Tab-separated table of C-alpha atoms and ligand atoms in Angstrom:
chain	number	residue	atom	x	y	z
A	24	MET	CA	0.037	-0.079	0.043
A	25	SER	CA	1.300	3.536	-0.772
A	26	LYS	CA	1.995	6.368	1.407
A	27	HIS	CA	-0.124	9.367	0.994
A	28	ASN	CA	-0.080	12.805	2.438
A	29	CYS	CA	-3.535	14.521	2.906
A	30	TYR	CA	-4.723	16.718	-0.023
A	31	ILE	CA	-6.179	19.159	2.557
A	32	CYS	CA	-3.758	19.333	5.486
A	33	ASP	CA	-0.870	17.685	4.078
A	34	LYS	CA	-0.263	15.151	7.087
A	35	GLU	CA	0.438	11.659	6.258
A	36	THR	CA	-2.863	9.795	6.095
A	37	SER	CA	-3.833	6.239	7.446
A	38	LEU	CA	-4.361	3.705	4.580
A	39	LEU	CA	-7.645	1.976	4.755
A	40	MET	CA	-7.914	-0.531	1.965
A	41	SER	CA	-7.482	-1.275	-1.535
A	42	PHE	CA	-10.449	-2.143	-3.938
A	43	GLY	CA	-7.998	-3.493	-6.563
A	44	GLN	CA	-7.571	-2.328	-10.003
A	45	MET	CA	-10.126	-0.049	-11.271
A	46	PRO	CA	-11.002	1.413	-14.647
A	47	ILE	CA	-12.339	4.821	-15.394
A	48	ALA	CA	-16.069	4.856	-13.904
A	49	ASN	CA	-17.550	6.611	-16.719
A	50	GLY	CA	-15.271	5.263	-19.293
A	51	PHE	CA	-17.719	3.296	-21.410
A	52	LEU	CA	-15.792	1.702	-24.337
A	53	ALA	CA	-16.023	0.187	-27.726
A	54	LYS	CA	-14.593	-3.205	-28.381
A	55	GLU	CA	-11.502	-1.870	-30.243
A	56	GLN	CA	-10.675	0.243	-27.005
A	57	PHE	CA	-10.545	-2.695	-24.736
A	58	LYS	CA	-6.735	-3.420	-25.253
A	59	ASP	CA	-5.923	0.180	-24.422
A	60	GLU	CA	-8.180	0.461	-21.366
A	61	TYR	CA	-6.683	2.312	-18.311
A	62	PHE	CA	-6.550	0.828	-14.875
A	63	PHE	CA	-5.367	2.257	-11.500
A	64	GLU	CA	-5.230	0.628	-8.057
A	65	MET	CA	-8.002	2.268	-6.079
A	66	GLU	CA	-6.901	2.583	-2.491
A	67	VAL	CA	-8.602	4.691	0.125
A	68	ALA	CA	-7.153	6.556	3.267
A	69	PHE	CA	-8.403	8.548	6.313
A	70	CYS	CA	-6.699	11.636	7.542
A	71	GLN	CA	-6.662	11.567	11.531
A	72	GLN	CA	-5.784	15.243	11.429
A	73	CYS	CA	-8.617	16.845	9.214
A	74	LYS	CA	-10.705	13.641	9.150
A	75	MET	CA	-11.100	13.656	5.359
A	76	PHE	CA	-11.860	10.346	3.743
A	77	GLN	CA	-9.969	10.209	0.326
A	78	LEU	CA	-8.617	8.399	-2.504
A	79	VAL	CA	-4.772	7.726	-2.598
A	80	ASN	CA	-4.393	7.603	-6.360
A	81	GLN	CA	-6.428	9.137	-9.120
A	82	PRO	CA	-6.293	9.172	-12.867
A	83	GLU	CA	-5.409	12.634	-14.464
A	84	ARG	CA	-8.405	15.076	-14.491
A	85	GLU	CA	-8.500	14.976	-18.398
A	86	GLN	CA	-8.733	11.119	-18.389
A	87	MET	CA	-12.172	11.511	-16.742
A	88	PHE	CA	-13.533	14.847	-17.739
A	89	ASN	CA	-13.279	15.428	-21.382
A	90	GLU	CA	-15.162	15.777	-24.667
A	91	SER	CA	-16.733	12.410	-24.467
A	92	TYR	CA	-17.859	12.640	-20.744
A	93	ALA	CA	-20.723	9.942	-20.290
A	94	PHE	CA	-22.741	11.611	-17.482
A	95	PHE	CA	-25.665	14.069	-18.363
A	96	SER	CA	-27.337	15.335	-15.417
A	97	GLY	CA	-30.486	15.614	-17.493
A	98	THR	CA	-30.908	11.861	-17.767
A	99	SER	CA	-32.824	11.894	-14.294
A	100	LYS	CA	-36.203	13.552	-14.088
A	101	ALA	CA	-35.976	13.304	-10.359
A	102	MET	CA	-32.713	15.269	-10.266
A	103	GLY	CA	-34.181	17.744	-12.678
A	104	LEU	CA	-36.710	18.556	-10.076
A	105	HIS	CA	-34.147	18.464	-7.335
A	106	PHE	CA	-32.147	21.205	-9.149
A	107	GLU	CA	-35.191	23.204	-9.746
A	108	LYS	CA	-35.921	23.293	-6.014
A	109	PHE	CA	-32.321	23.955	-5.258
A	110	ALA	CA	-32.240	27.042	-7.609
A	111	ASN	CA	-35.530	28.291	-6.092
A	112	HIS	CA	-34.085	27.839	-2.571
A	113	ILE	CA	-31.091	30.047	-3.475
A	114	LEU	CA	-33.209	32.635	-5.141
A	115	SER	CA	-35.603	32.953	-2.425
A	116	ASP	CA	-33.709	32.474	0.848
A	117	TYR	CA	-30.252	34.032	-0.269
A	118	ILE	CA	-30.206	36.364	-3.104
A	119	LYS	CA	-33.803	37.641	-3.187
A	120	ASP	CA	-32.733	41.128	-1.948
A	121	THR	CA	-29.533	41.297	-3.953
A	122	LYS	CA	-29.530	43.932	-6.860
A	123	ASP	CA	-28.660	42.384	-10.272
A	124	PRO	CA	-27.239	39.015	-8.604
A	125	PHE	CA	-24.328	37.009	-10.132
A	126	VAL	CA	-24.439	33.164	-9.749
A	127	VAL	CA	-21.508	30.913	-10.602
A	128	GLU	CA	-21.851	27.218	-10.989
A	129	VAL	CA	-19.107	24.815	-11.020
A	130	GLY	CA	-19.492	21.334	-12.925
A	131	SER	CA	-22.592	22.926	-14.514
A	132	ASN	CA	-22.778	19.893	-16.870
A	133	ASP	CA	-25.726	20.252	-19.291
A	134	GLY	CA	-27.266	23.199	-17.513
A	135	SER	CA	-29.786	21.241	-15.482
A	136	MET	CA	-29.264	23.790	-12.560
A	137	LEU	CA	-28.323	27.079	-14.193
A	138	LYS	CA	-31.274	27.021	-16.732
A	139	HIS	CA	-33.442	28.063	-13.759
A	140	PHE	CA	-31.430	31.237	-13.274
A	141	ALA	CA	-30.860	31.823	-17.002
A	142	ASN	CA	-34.638	31.463	-17.709
A	143	ARG	CA	-35.148	34.401	-15.278
A	144	GLY	CA	-32.552	36.663	-16.963
A	145	ILE	CA	-30.217	36.250	-13.976
A	146	ARG	CA	-26.531	37.015	-14.451
A	147	HIS	CA	-24.849	33.492	-14.360
A	148	LEU	CA	-21.642	31.639	-15.481
A	149	GLY	CA	-21.133	27.829	-15.623
A	150	ILE	CA	-17.753	26.421	-15.396
A	151	GLU	CA	-17.652	22.897	-17.111
A	152	PRO	CA	-14.464	21.275	-18.486
A	153	SER	CA	-16.202	18.322	-20.316
A	154	ALA	CA	-16.840	19.880	-23.793
A	155	ASN	CA	-19.611	17.691	-24.840
A	156	VAL	CA	-21.887	18.211	-21.721
A	157	ALA	CA	-21.047	21.795	-21.656
A	158	GLN	CA	-22.151	22.292	-25.257
A	159	VAL	CA	-25.619	21.114	-24.511
A	160	ALA	CA	-25.804	24.002	-22.016
A	161	ILE	CA	-24.334	26.575	-24.381
A	162	ASP	CA	-26.811	25.364	-27.010
A	163	ASN	CA	-29.535	26.256	-24.457
A	164	GLY	CA	-28.218	29.903	-23.980
A	165	ILE	CA	-26.426	29.325	-20.666
A	166	ASN	CA	-23.136	31.127	-20.379
A	167	THR	CA	-20.514	28.607	-19.739
A	168	VAL	CA	-16.715	28.424	-19.769
A	169	VAL	CA	-15.116	25.073	-20.842
A	170	GLU	CA	-12.391	25.050	-18.160
A	171	PHE	CA	-11.459	23.403	-14.816
A	172	LEU	CA	-11.999	25.675	-11.846
A	173	ASP	CA	-9.074	26.621	-9.678
A	174	LYS	CA	-7.794	29.612	-8.011
A	175	SER	CA	-6.334	31.314	-11.232
A	176	LEU	CA	-9.564	30.847	-13.078
A	177	ALA	CA	-11.580	32.156	-10.106
A	178	GLU	CA	-9.346	35.462	-10.293
A	179	ARG	CA	-9.846	35.756	-14.062
A	180	ILE	CA	-13.654	35.428	-13.631
A	181	VAL	CA	-13.540	38.284	-10.959
A	182	SER	CA	-11.584	40.491	-13.190
A	183	GLU	CA	-13.853	39.812	-16.082
A	184	TYR	CA	-17.387	39.570	-14.621
A	185	GLY	CA	-16.823	40.830	-10.838
A	186	MET	CA	-17.540	39.050	-7.769
A	187	ALA	CA	-20.332	36.408	-7.345
A	188	ASP	CA	-23.352	36.618	-4.841
A	189	ALA	CA	-23.833	32.904	-5.000
A	190	TYR	CA	-21.435	30.041	-5.723
A	191	VAL	CA	-23.193	26.817	-6.337
A	192	ALA	CA	-22.070	23.303	-7.035
A	193	ALA	CA	-23.428	19.652	-6.847
A	194	ASN	CA	-21.443	16.531	-6.932
A	195	VAL	CA	-18.295	18.278	-8.153
A	196	MET	CA	-16.455	19.641	-5.033
A	197	CYS	CA	-15.600	16.127	-3.992
A	198	HIS	CA	-14.124	15.434	-7.502
A	199	ILE	CA	-11.332	17.921	-7.128
A	200	PRO	CA	-7.952	16.878	-5.477
A	201	TYR	CA	-6.584	20.528	-5.758
A	202	ILE	CA	-9.591	21.624	-3.693
A	203	ASN	CA	-7.418	23.995	-1.586
A	204	SER	CA	-6.801	26.110	-4.711
A	205	VAL	CA	-10.597	25.905	-5.361
A	206	VAL	CA	-11.428	27.170	-1.836
A	207	GLU	CA	-8.869	29.888	-2.243
A	208	GLY	CA	-10.692	30.708	-5.546
A	209	ILE	CA	-14.113	30.767	-3.909
A	210	LYS	CA	-12.656	33.177	-1.255
A	211	ALA	CA	-11.712	35.339	-4.111
A	212	LEU	CA	-14.679	35.120	-5.971
A	213	LEU	CA	-17.383	35.623	-3.266
A	214	ASN	CA	-18.755	39.006	-2.310
A	215	PRO	CA	-18.226	39.906	1.337
A	216	ASP	CA	-21.877	38.884	2.082
A	217	GLY	CA	-21.915	36.146	-0.609
A	218	ILE	CA	-22.677	32.415	-0.053
A	219	ALA	CA	-21.224	29.145	-1.446
A	220	MET	CA	-23.685	26.352	-1.409
A	221	PHE	CA	-22.591	22.815	-2.725
A	222	GLU	CA	-23.850	19.361	-2.043
A	223	ASP	CA	-22.107	15.911	-2.412
A	224	PRO	CA	-22.503	12.371	-1.242
A	225	TYR	CA	-22.300	12.331	2.633
A	226	LEU	CA	-19.704	10.226	4.364
A	227	GLY	CA	-22.228	9.448	7.187
A	228	ASP	CA	-24.556	7.779	4.824
A	229	VAL	CA	-21.766	5.771	3.050
A	230	ILE	CA	-20.432	4.475	6.353
A	231	GLN	CA	-23.906	3.861	7.799
A	232	LYS	CA	-25.260	1.881	4.619
A	233	THR	CA	-21.906	0.592	3.542
A	234	THR	CA	-22.536	2.202	0.097
A	235	TYR	CA	-18.864	1.818	-0.879
A	236	ASP	CA	-19.893	2.250	-4.481
A	237	GLN	CA	-19.581	6.006	-3.869
A	238	ILE	CA	-15.936	5.496	-3.938
A	239	TYR	CA	-14.597	5.615	-7.572
A	240	ASP	CA	-12.280	7.523	-9.661
A	241	GLU	CA	-13.813	10.554	-9.824
A	242	HIS	CA	-14.692	10.974	-6.069
A	243	THR	CA	-11.425	12.034	-4.517
A	244	PHE	CA	-13.223	12.646	-1.291
A	245	LEU	CA	-16.200	11.619	0.819
A	246	PHE	CA	-17.052	14.803	2.845
A	247	SER	CA	-18.198	15.183	6.468
A	248	VAL	CA	-19.235	18.327	8.133
A	249	TYR	CA	-16.227	18.197	10.142
A	250	SER	CA	-13.751	17.923	7.253
A	251	ILE	CA	-15.553	20.611	5.313
A	252	GLN	CA	-15.217	22.915	8.303
A	253	TYR	CA	-11.545	22.143	8.623
A	254	LEU	CA	-11.023	22.766	4.851
A	255	PHE	CA	-12.767	26.136	4.786
A	256	ASN	CA	-11.409	27.261	8.210
A	257	GLN	CA	-7.970	27.148	6.544
A	258	PHE	CA	-9.023	30.080	4.429
A	259	ASP	CA	-10.926	32.097	6.889
A	260	MET	CA	-14.442	30.921	5.707
A	261	GLU	CA	-16.987	28.772	7.555
A	262	VAL	CA	-19.827	26.457	7.300
A	263	ILE	CA	-23.001	28.310	8.278
A	264	ASN	CA	-25.617	25.741	7.664
A	265	VAL	CA	-25.887	22.085	6.620
A	266	GLU	CA	-29.021	20.604	4.847
A	267	PRO	CA	-29.107	16.728	4.401
A	268	GLN	CA	-30.537	15.725	0.983
A	269	VAL	CA	-31.727	12.346	-0.115
A	270	THR	CA	-30.099	12.371	-3.447
A	271	HIS	CA	-27.394	9.891	-4.628
A	272	GLY	CA	-28.261	7.593	-1.685
A	273	GLY	CA	-27.679	10.446	0.926
A	274	SER	CA	-25.905	13.588	0.470
A	275	MET	CA	-25.177	16.822	2.403
A	276	ARG	CA	-25.640	20.440	1.256
A	277	TYR	CA	-23.021	22.829	2.993
A	278	VAL	CA	-23.729	26.546	3.245
A	279	ILE	CA	-20.422	28.549	3.397
A	280	ALA	CA	-19.760	32.139	4.097
A	281	HIS	CA	-16.796	34.491	4.873
A	282	LYS	CA	-15.850	34.090	8.561
A	283	GLY	CA	-18.221	36.197	10.659
A	284	ALA	CA	-20.372	37.256	7.854
A	285	LYS	CA	-23.475	35.422	8.682
A	286	PRO	CA	-24.864	33.710	11.824
A	287	VAL	CA	-24.077	30.043	12.175
A	288	HIS	CA	-27.216	27.764	12.336
A	289	LYS	CA	-27.537	25.279	15.034
A	290	ASN	CA	-27.838	22.423	12.475
A	291	VAL	CA	-24.051	22.792	12.073
A	292	TYR	CA	-23.380	22.037	15.667
A	293	LYS	CA	-25.860	19.182	15.765
A	294	GLN	CA	-24.360	17.435	12.700
A	295	LEU	CA	-21.013	17.781	14.148
A	296	GLU	CA	-22.183	16.039	17.419
A	297	TYR	CA	-23.838	13.462	15.468
A	298	GLU	CA	-20.591	12.917	13.520
A	299	GLN	CA	-18.596	12.569	16.764
A	300	VAL	CA	-21.122	10.197	18.518
A	301	SER	CA	-21.545	7.934	15.426
A	302	GLY	CA	-17.663	7.591	15.354
A	303	LEU	CA	-17.195	9.379	11.925
A	304	THR	CA	-14.182	11.129	13.340
A	305	ASP	CA	-12.531	7.765	14.647
A	306	PHE	CA	-10.373	5.469	12.596
A	307	GLU	CA	-11.750	2.325	14.077
A	308	THR	CA	-15.096	3.098	12.294
A	309	TYR	CA	-13.199	2.803	8.958
A	310	GLU	CA	-11.679	-0.515	9.859
A	311	LYS	CA	-15.344	-1.844	10.472
A	312	PHE	CA	-16.357	-0.264	7.175
A	313	ARG	CA	-13.526	-2.250	5.418
A	314	GLN	CA	-14.964	-5.380	6.893
A	315	ASN	CA	-18.460	-4.558	5.974
A	316	CYS	CA	-17.318	-3.892	2.310
A	317	GLY	CA	-15.897	-7.569	2.307
A	318	LYS	CA	-19.297	-8.969	3.610
A	319	TYR	CA	-21.383	-7.025	1.057
A	320	GLN	CA	-19.160	-8.393	-1.677
A	321	SER	CA	-19.547	-11.872	-0.712
A	322	ASP	CA	-23.301	-11.648	0.058
A	323	LEU	CA	-23.837	-10.190	-3.430
A	324	MET	CA	-21.796	-12.813	-5.429
A	325	SER	CA	-23.402	-15.654	-3.297
A	326	LEU	CA	-26.812	-14.358	-4.410
A	327	LEU	CA	-25.846	-13.748	-8.012
A	328	ASP	CA	-24.055	-17.328	-8.226
A	329	ASP	CA	-27.058	-19.039	-6.634
A	330	ILE	CA	-29.591	-17.447	-9.113
A	331	LYS	CA	-27.241	-18.381	-12.145
A	332	SER	CA	-26.995	-22.055	-10.834
A	333	GLN	CA	-30.732	-22.131	-11.190
A	334	GLY	CA	-30.480	-21.281	-14.804
A	335	LYS	CA	-32.152	-17.920	-14.517
A	336	SER	CA	-31.250	-14.758	-16.400
A	337	ILE	CA	-30.043	-11.522	-14.817
A	338	ALA	CA	-29.448	-7.949	-16.296
A	339	GLY	CA	-28.117	-4.824	-14.892
A	340	TYR	CA	-30.302	-1.834	-14.679
A	341	ALA	CA	-28.810	1.598	-15.024
A	342	ALA	CA	-25.068	1.785	-15.965
A	343	THR	CA	-24.147	4.239	-13.128
A	344	SER	CA	-20.675	5.298	-12.421
A	345	LYS	CA	-20.998	3.779	-9.149
A	346	SER	CA	-21.737	0.387	-10.634
A	347	THR	CA	-18.211	0.362	-11.954
A	348	THR	CA	-16.904	-0.098	-8.440
A	349	ILE	CA	-19.646	-2.783	-7.728
A	350	ILE	CA	-18.881	-4.814	-10.879
A	351	ASN	CA	-14.998	-4.636	-10.586
A	352	TYR	CA	-14.520	-4.988	-6.898
A	353	CYS	CA	-17.104	-7.781	-6.738
A	354	SER	CA	-15.849	-9.484	-9.940
A	355	ILE	CA	-19.182	-9.469	-11.765
A	356	THR	CA	-18.703	-10.671	-15.347
A	357	THR	CA	-20.638	-11.415	-18.461
A	358	ASP	CA	-21.368	-14.950	-16.962
A	359	HIS	CA	-23.620	-13.279	-14.236
A	360	LEU	CA	-25.203	-10.437	-16.391
A	361	ASP	CA	-26.440	-10.490	-19.868
A	362	CYS	CA	-26.264	-6.880	-20.450
A	363	ILE	CA	-26.889	-3.507	-18.584
A	364	TYR	CA	-29.979	-1.391	-19.674
A	365	ASP	CA	-29.362	2.389	-19.613
A	366	THR	CA	-30.992	5.599	-20.952
A	367	THR	CA	-27.860	7.420	-21.858
A	368	PRO	CA	-27.320	7.404	-25.564
A	369	ILE	CA	-23.500	7.720	-25.314
A	370	LYS	CA	-23.236	4.695	-23.139
A	371	GLN	CA	-25.577	2.512	-25.383
A	372	GLY	CA	-23.778	0.084	-27.723
A	373	LYS	CA	-20.753	0.277	-25.727
A	374	PHE	CA	-19.274	-1.896	-22.939
A	375	SER	CA	-19.070	-1.285	-19.322
A	376	PRO	CA	-15.639	-0.234	-17.839
A	377	GLY	CA	-13.362	-3.204	-16.903
A	378	ALA	CA	-15.767	-6.158	-17.048
A	379	HIS	CA	-17.200	-5.229	-20.628
A	380	ILE	CA	-20.650	-6.023	-20.153
A	381	PRO	CA	-22.681	-4.691	-23.060
A	382	VAL	CA	-24.848	-1.543	-22.458
A	383	VAL	CA	-28.284	-1.769	-24.121
A	384	ALA	CA	-30.921	0.985	-24.630
A	385	TYR	CA	-33.325	0.695	-21.921
A	386	GLU	CA	-36.121	0.754	-24.388
A	387	GLU	CA	-35.219	-2.842	-25.226
A	388	PHE	CA	-35.732	-3.886	-21.721
A	389	LYS	CA	-39.528	-4.552	-22.155
A	390	ASN	CA	-38.792	-6.790	-25.117
A	391	ASN	CA	-36.262	-8.906	-23.142
A	392	TYR	CA	-37.395	-9.067	-19.648
A	393	PRO	CA	-34.887	-11.097	-17.542
A	394	ASP	CA	-35.834	-13.126	-14.542
A	395	TYR	CA	-33.954	-10.821	-12.367
A	396	ALA	CA	-32.783	-7.162	-12.694
A	397	LEU	CA	-29.805	-5.858	-10.664
A	398	LEU	CA	-30.658	-2.326	-9.718
A	399	PHE	CA	-27.433	-0.349	-10.082
A	400	GLY	CA	-29.549	2.793	-10.089
A	401	TYR	CA	-30.845	2.370	-6.704
A	402	ASN	CA	-30.505	6.128	-6.003
A	403	HIS	CA	-33.250	6.393	-8.642
A	404	GLU	CA	-35.281	3.716	-7.359
A	405	LYS	CA	-38.678	5.426	-7.198
A	406	GLU	CA	-38.314	6.749	-10.710
A	407	ILE	CA	-37.357	3.374	-12.050
A	408	MET	CA	-39.903	1.294	-10.406
A	409	ALA	CA	-42.747	3.599	-11.472
A	410	LYS	CA	-41.568	3.071	-15.153
A	411	GLU	CA	-41.052	-0.685	-14.789
A	412	GLN	CA	-44.302	-1.798	-13.158
A	413	GLU	CA	-44.789	-4.273	-16.038
A	414	PHE	CA	-41.603	-6.038	-15.519
A	415	MET	CA	-42.756	-6.645	-11.860
A	416	ASP	CA	-46.322	-7.635	-12.949
A	417	GLN	CA	-44.895	-10.360	-15.316
A	418	GLY	CA	-42.852	-11.846	-12.344
A	419	GLY	CA	-39.484	-10.073	-12.763
A	420	ARG	CA	-37.593	-9.538	-9.456
A	421	TRP	CA	-35.198	-6.800	-8.497
A	422	ILE	CA	-31.965	-7.461	-6.735
A	423	THR	CA	-30.669	-4.503	-4.623
A	424	TYR	CA	-27.626	-4.244	-2.424
A	425	VAL	CA	-28.617	-1.109	-0.592
A	426	PRO	CA	-29.116	-0.949	2.470
A	427	GLU	CA	-28.440	-4.817	2.287
A	428	VAL	CA	-28.122	-7.471	-0.341
A	429	LYS	CA	-31.580	-8.776	-1.145
A	430	VAL	CA	-34.368	-9.645	-3.753
A	431	ILE	CA	-37.446	-7.575	-3.863
B	521	SAH	N1	-23.693	19.125	-11.158
B	521	SAH	C1	-23.956	17.971	-12.177
B	521	SAH	C2	-22.769	17.222	-12.673
B	521	SAH	C3	-22.100	16.455	-11.776
B	521	SAH	S1	-20.887	15.449	-12.565
B	521	SAH	C4	-24.898	17.191	-11.188
B	521	SAH	O1	-24.801	17.101	-10.059
B	521	SAH	O2	-25.692	16.402	-11.893
B	521	SAH	C5	-19.395	16.369	-12.117
B	521	SAH	C6	-19.128	17.323	-13.223
B	521	SAH	O3	-17.976	18.367	-12.643
B	521	SAH	C7	-18.651	17.065	-14.667
B	521	SAH	O4	-19.548	17.491	-15.629
B	521	SAH	C8	-17.076	17.448	-14.729
B	521	SAH	O5	-16.839	17.598	-16.110
B	521	SAH	C9	-17.200	18.638	-13.852
B	521	SAH	N2	-15.894	18.939	-13.168
B	521	SAH	C10	-14.761	18.045	-12.927
B	521	SAH	N3	-13.777	18.813	-12.478
B	521	SAH	C11	-14.229	19.979	-12.397
B	521	SAH	C12	-13.433	21.368	-12.018
B	521	SAH	N4	-12.300	21.317	-11.573
B	521	SAH	N5	-14.058	22.390	-12.270
B	521	SAH	C13	-15.273	22.405	-12.889
B	521	SAH	N6	-15.956	21.425	-13.225
B	521	SAH	C14	-15.419	20.219	-13.092
B	522	TMP	P1	-26.076	8.282	-11.441
B	522	TMP	O1	-26.612	7.213	-10.480
B	522	TMP	O2	-24.669	8.546	-11.477
B	522	TMP	O3	-27.197	9.497	-11.382
B	522	TMP	O4	-26.308	7.771	-12.898
B	522	TMP	C1	-27.534	7.828	-13.582
B	522	TMP	C2	-27.319	6.584	-14.613
B	522	TMP	O5	-28.549	5.838	-14.645
B	522	TMP	C3	-27.396	7.096	-16.072
B	522	TMP	O6	-26.359	6.402	-16.779
B	522	TMP	C4	-28.805	6.882	-16.578
B	522	TMP	C5	-29.219	5.722	-15.785
B	522	TMP	N1	-30.644	5.739	-15.548
B	522	TMP	C6	-31.413	4.741	-16.216
B	522	TMP	O7	-30.779	3.854	-16.999
B	522	TMP	N2	-32.797	4.664	-16.105
B	522	TMP	C7	-33.431	5.651	-15.179
B	522	TMP	O8	-34.524	5.606	-14.994
B	522	TMP	C8	-32.638	6.732	-14.635
B	522	TMP	C9	-33.264	7.586	-13.612
B	522	TMP	C10	-31.205	6.489	-14.713
B	523	ZN	ZN1	-5.818	15.960	6.435
């Protein structure tokens, strides 16, 4: 196992476990690309100083975020609704009285969030380095720069557009290993009474439900309130509120302001207390998590092997980025799954990263119902179940692994 100094505080971290060789989670590929597929050893570590849970190695950012990025925010209706509510919350609770507000979103993807500001004529800017998804936003009239955010880009934005009243991000802050530079950028970008709001999968949910599939190449970090407070305190900023979210199997939204600029809500202290009581700040908790990962892996494989030994068919449902960790860590192969059904055109006709399971257009699902469908998109369970009632009516069963491995 490798030695690794913390991305946040530079102290040597405590290594936790290796998930083995992993491919790029969103690297869906064509047959002719199999021989050049990139793998890295996915190890995780915990910093006992700032309490940040983190990856040890990561592919280069351009290997993950580029002109053929496979994740489009707009593929989930429920997430679309979530972003509309998020935008309305910012508008009515934070910038209602601000004259001519300026909103900056990082990792703005296809514009699913910013369109709610753009449609109201509000000054906005998206920062999105993956050119193909950014183009969708640009085509819809959303101002977008196709670049990675860091301190120097933030300074350029200030000189070109002025300071921001709201900095917004969803599922991207945890993707950035050079996050200290980004936080310095936020400090430079944000008006003295501006707010930064961002949400990411919450470490507390991952540990509680053993959703280790939140660990993949893009997720440099799994945040807690403690580690985020530590991160921003380094630059004289602070967490003023936290708002738990149900998205992505359990997320946390952090509200940040310049130190002393706004009152700190009691939710922050409550959540910090919860983290201490539930052991999120103790290394022993992560040793238990490591054991749980092994148990979930063997429970799932016993179930799949058992179903296959009865001669039944299984297909995957939703080729999520998270499924790359499940499939490769558990060694799920084409002997277990005939294919994975998915709604994203760029993934269809390609093969899943690592195990090379064919990805098929979800419209085909109804013509080829398997006996069992392995629900990789458990975070979209409601949306998926509602649309696949007929599969269940015809006797189809779902296999899930959150919060435990079972057939439903
Ligand atoms: N916010 C969207 C997209 C999340 S996926 C949602 O929640 O659905 C993460 C996005 O962040 C990708 O589109 C990726 O290209 C982008 N990204 C990655 N690193 C970034 C960086 N340093 N600055 C800005 N965007 C980044
Ligand atoms: P996510 O879990 O990272 O949000 O990934 C979403 C993936 O799930 C994306 O590839 C699209 C797929 N998906 C379906 O195939 N069917 C659905 O109904 C939904 C909501 C998502
Ligand atoms: Zn640290």
